[in-house]
Amino acid sequence: MPSCKAPSGKRLATDLTNKPLSGIARETDRRDGVKGVGLESGRAVALRQSLNKAGEKERGEQRGQDSPGVFASFF
């Protein structure tokens, strides 16, 4: 992470003024050593959404077409 100096000569901990949000999130992930810290990149979001849709589609096929009616009968 680039360091910059404050006018008083002290080093600032971080300089987030000119960085895109995805870059901030990636640096946060690397620095903390924990996945999922910070913001997700666009690719990660797209992958998660596609996996969620695939899972919903699979569950829908297993339950059959009458699942909305079955769900509504509980209320």
XYZ file of N, CA and C in Angstrom:
225
model
N 0.851 -1.169 0.000
C 0.000 0.000 0.000
C 0.897 1.232 0.000
N 0.631 2.181 -0.883
C 1.499 3.360 -0.920
C 1.335 4.198 0.332
N 2.432 4.677 0.813
C 2.343 5.545 1.985
C 2.500 6.984 1.526
N 1.850 7.866 2.232
C 1.999 9.276 1.891
C 2.267 10.032 3.182
N 2.818 11.170 3.050
C 3.173 11.943 4.239
C 2.215 13.103 4.406
N 1.788 13.304 5.610
C 0.949 14.452 5.932
C 1.829 15.702 5.924
N 1.229 16.878 5.827
C 2.029 18.102 5.821
C 2.967 18.228 7.026
N 2.585 17.634 8.156
C 3.426 17.730 9.341
C 4.614 16.771 9.289
N 4.647 15.889 8.264
C 5.737 14.934 8.140
C 5.387 13.568 8.691
N 4.237 13.443 9.356
C 3.820 12.137 9.866
C 3.226 11.321 8.714
N 3.436 10.026 8.770
C 2.883 9.160 7.730
C 1.426 8.873 8.019
N 0.613 8.949 6.987
C -0.791 8.579 7.130
C -0.904 7.065 7.019
N -1.857 6.505 7.729
C -2.023 5.047 7.712
C -2.438 4.565 6.329
N -3.389 5.220 5.724
C -3.851 4.817 4.388
C -4.212 6.055 3.595
N -4.174 5.916 2.298
C -4.608 6.982 1.411
C -5.687 6.394 0.512
N -6.936 6.661 0.836
C -8.048 6.061 0.111
C -8.691 7.046 -0.859
N -8.089 8.203 -1.058
C -8.754 9.251 -1.833
C -8.823 8.931 -3.317
N -7.809 8.320 -3.900
C -7.778 8.126 -5.347
C -7.897 6.666 -5.766
N -8.427 5.827 -4.910
C -8.494 4.410 -5.248
C -9.929 4.016 -5.572
N -10.125 3.151 -6.571
C -11.471 2.627 -6.814
C -11.866 1.692 -5.670
N -13.159 1.547 -5.458
C -13.632 0.750 -4.327
C -13.166 -0.694 -4.397
N -13.127 -1.264 -5.607
C -12.702 -2.664 -5.707
C -11.244 -2.814 -5.288
N -10.415 -1.828 -5.584
C -9.020 -1.889 -5.168
C -8.882 -1.829 -3.669
N -9.715 -1.018 -3.028
C -9.689 -0.927 -1.568
C -10.066 -2.277 -0.959
N -11.093 -2.911 -1.524
C -11.549 -4.196 -0.981
C -10.471 -5.263 -1.133
N -9.810 -5.298 -2.305
C -8.766 -6.311 -2.510
C -7.617 -6.107 -1.536
N -7.220 -4.862 -1.311
C -6.127 -4.622 -0.376
C -6.541 -4.986 1.038
N -7.800 -4.739 1.371
C -8.294 -5.104 2.698
C -8.224 -6.616 2.873
N -8.647 -7.362 1.843
C -8.600 -8.825 1.912
C -7.176 -9.309 2.134
N -6.226 -8.768 1.378
C -4.836 -9.205 1.504
C -4.269 -8.843 2.869
N -4.565 -7.654 3.319
C -3.975 -7.181 4.570
C -4.511 -7.983 5.758
N -5.811 -8.257 5.766
C -6.398 -8.981 6.891
C -6.203 -10.486 6.787
N -5.933 -10.969 5.589
C -5.763 -12.403 5.414
C -7.056 -13.176 5.531
N -8.187 -12.500 5.397
C -9.489 -13.149 5.533
C -10.271 -12.896 4.255
N -10.809 -13.941 3.679
C -11.616 -13.773 2.480
C -12.969 -13.194 2.868
N -13.492 -12.370 2.000
C -14.817 -11.823 2.224
C -14.831 -10.540 3.032
N -13.671 -10.040 3.415
C -13.618 -8.778 4.140
C -13.655 -7.665 3.114
N -14.401 -6.636 3.361
C -14.490 -5.535 2.412
C -15.563 -5.795 1.374
N -15.472 -5.103 0.262
C -16.471 -5.215 -0.786
C -16.112 -6.345 -1.740
N -17.143 -6.977 -2.286
C -16.908 -8.025 -3.273
C -16.624 -7.394 -4.626
N -15.788 -8.015 -5.400
C -15.555 -7.531 -6.758
C -16.779 -7.877 -7.610
N -16.909 -7.215 -8.729
C -18.044 -7.469 -9.619
C -18.102 -8.906 -10.084
N -16.950 -9.502 -10.340
C -16.909 -10.891 -10.802
C -17.407 -11.838 -9.711
N -17.023 -11.580 -8.467
C -17.464 -12.434 -7.366
C -18.970 -12.327 -7.172
N -19.507 -11.116 -7.293
C -20.955 -10.925 -7.148
C -21.689 -11.672 -8.251
N -21.216 -11.551 -9.502
C -21.866 -12.223 -10.630
C -21.828 -13.738 -10.453
N -20.708 -14.272 -9.989
C -20.591 -15.711 -9.782
C -21.552 -16.181 -8.696
N -21.612 -15.439 -7.592
C -22.508 -15.818 -6.502
C -23.961 -15.787 -6.958
N -24.343 -14.764 -7.725
C -25.722 -14.665 -8.202
C -26.058 -15.803 -9.154
N -25.122 -16.161 -10.042
C -25.400 -17.244 -10.977
C -25.527 -18.578 -10.240
N -24.711 -18.783 -9.211
C -24.822 -20.017 -8.426
C -26.144 -20.047 -7.661
N -26.570 -18.916 -7.141
C -27.854 -18.857 -6.444
C -28.998 -19.178 -7.395
N -28.944 -18.627 -8.616
C -30.000 -18.895 -9.590
C -30.020 -20.364 -9.969
N -28.837 -20.960 -10.150
C -28.766 -22.384 -10.500
C -29.348 -23.232 -9.371
N -29.044 -22.868 -8.136
C -29.586 -23.604 -6.993
C -31.092 -23.479 -6.898
N -31.624 -22.279 -7.159
C -33.071 -22.080 -7.132
C -33.736 -22.900 -8.224
N -33.110 -22.929 -9.396
C -33.670 -23.683 -10.514
C -33.708 -25.176 -10.170
N -32.631 -25.687 -9.587
C -32.585 -27.103 -9.194
C -33.663 -27.412 -8.169
N -33.780 -26.594 -7.158
C -34.789 -26.823 -6.118
C -36.193 -26.752 -6.708
N -36.405 -25.846 -7.659
C -37.717 -25.728 -8.303
C -38.068 -26.977 -9.088
N -37.088 -27.552 -9.776
C -37.342 -28.767 -10.547
C -37.617 -29.951 -9.630
N -36.986 -30.002 -8.488
C -37.217 -31.101 -7.557
C -38.606 -31.027 -6.942
N -39.063 -29.811 -6.634
C -40.370 -29.649 -6.016
C -41.495 -29.759 -7.025
N -41.230 -29.421 -8.267
C -42.261 -29.454 -9.288
C -42.901 -28.091 -9.474
N -43.862 -28.023 -10.378
C -44.467 -26.739 -10.746
C -45.501 -26.274 -9.730
N -45.987 -27.139 -8.879
C -47.057 -26.746 -7.959
C -46.528 -26.132 -6.667
N -45.243 -25.871 -6.573
C -44.685 -25.362 -5.320
C -45.263 -24.014 -4.888
N -45.556 -23.038 -5.767
C -46.153 -21.798 -5.271
C -47.509 -22.035 -4.602
N -48.304 -22.954 -5.160
C -49.599 -23.262 -4.545
C -49.427 -23.918 -3.186
N -48.467 -24.797 -3.068
C -48.190 -25.460 -1.792
C -47.726 -24.427 -0.773
N -46.871 -23.508 -1.214
C -46.370 -22.466 -0.318
C -47.524 -21.567 0.138
N -48.413 -21.210 -0.778
C -49.521 -20.316 -0.436
C -50.518 -21.003 0.502
N -50.602 -22.321 0.480
C -51.574 -23.011 1.326
C -51.201 -22.951 2.802
N -49.958 -22.593 3.111
C -49.564 -22.478 4.507
C -50.102 -21.211 5.151
N -50.551 -20.256 4.340
C -51.008 -18.975 4.895
C -52.497 -18.859 4.889
